[in-house]
Coordinates of C-alpha atoms in Angstrom, one line a residue:
F1 CA 16.3 3.3 24.6
G2 CA 13.1 3.0 25.7
K3 CA 13.1 5.7 28.1
V4 CA 14.0 8.3 25.2
F5 CA 11.8 7.6 23.0
A6 CA 8.7 5.8 25.2
E7 CA 6.2 4.4 22.8
A8 CA 7.3 5.9 19.8
G9 CA 10.1 3.3 20.5
V10 CA 8.2 0.2 20.7
H11 CA 7.8 -1.9 17.4
A12 CA 8.5 -5.1 16.2
R13 CA 12.5 -5.8 15.0
S14 CA 13.5 -8.8 12.8
A15 CA 16.9 -9.8 11.1
V16 CA 17.1 -12.6 8.5
G17 CA 20.7 -14.7 8.5
V18 CA 20.9 -16.3 5.5
A19 CA 24.0 -15.5 2.8
V20 CA 22.2 -15.4 -0.1
L21 CA 18.0 -13.9 -0.4
P22 CA 16.0 -15.8 -3.8
L23 CA 16.2 -14.2 -6.7
D24 CA 19.7 -12.7 -6.1
A25 CA 17.9 -9.4 -4.3
P26 CA 20.0 -7.4 -2.9
V27 CA 17.4 -6.4 0.2
E28 CA 14.3 -8.5 2.3
V29 CA 11.6 -5.9 3.6
E30 CA 9.4 -6.8 6.0
V31 CA 6.2 -5.1 6.3
I32 CA 3.2 -5.1 8.8
A33 CA 0.3 -3.1 8.0
E34 CA -3.3 -2.5 9.6
L35 CA -5.9 -0.9 8.1

């Protein structure tokens, strides 16, 4: 993977292992931003 995508393929990943999200949300979105 790293050989094909080089620096563009290096990013943070996260996973949440829960049965139900708060407020019965269908998805969880995690954002890392730089201004």
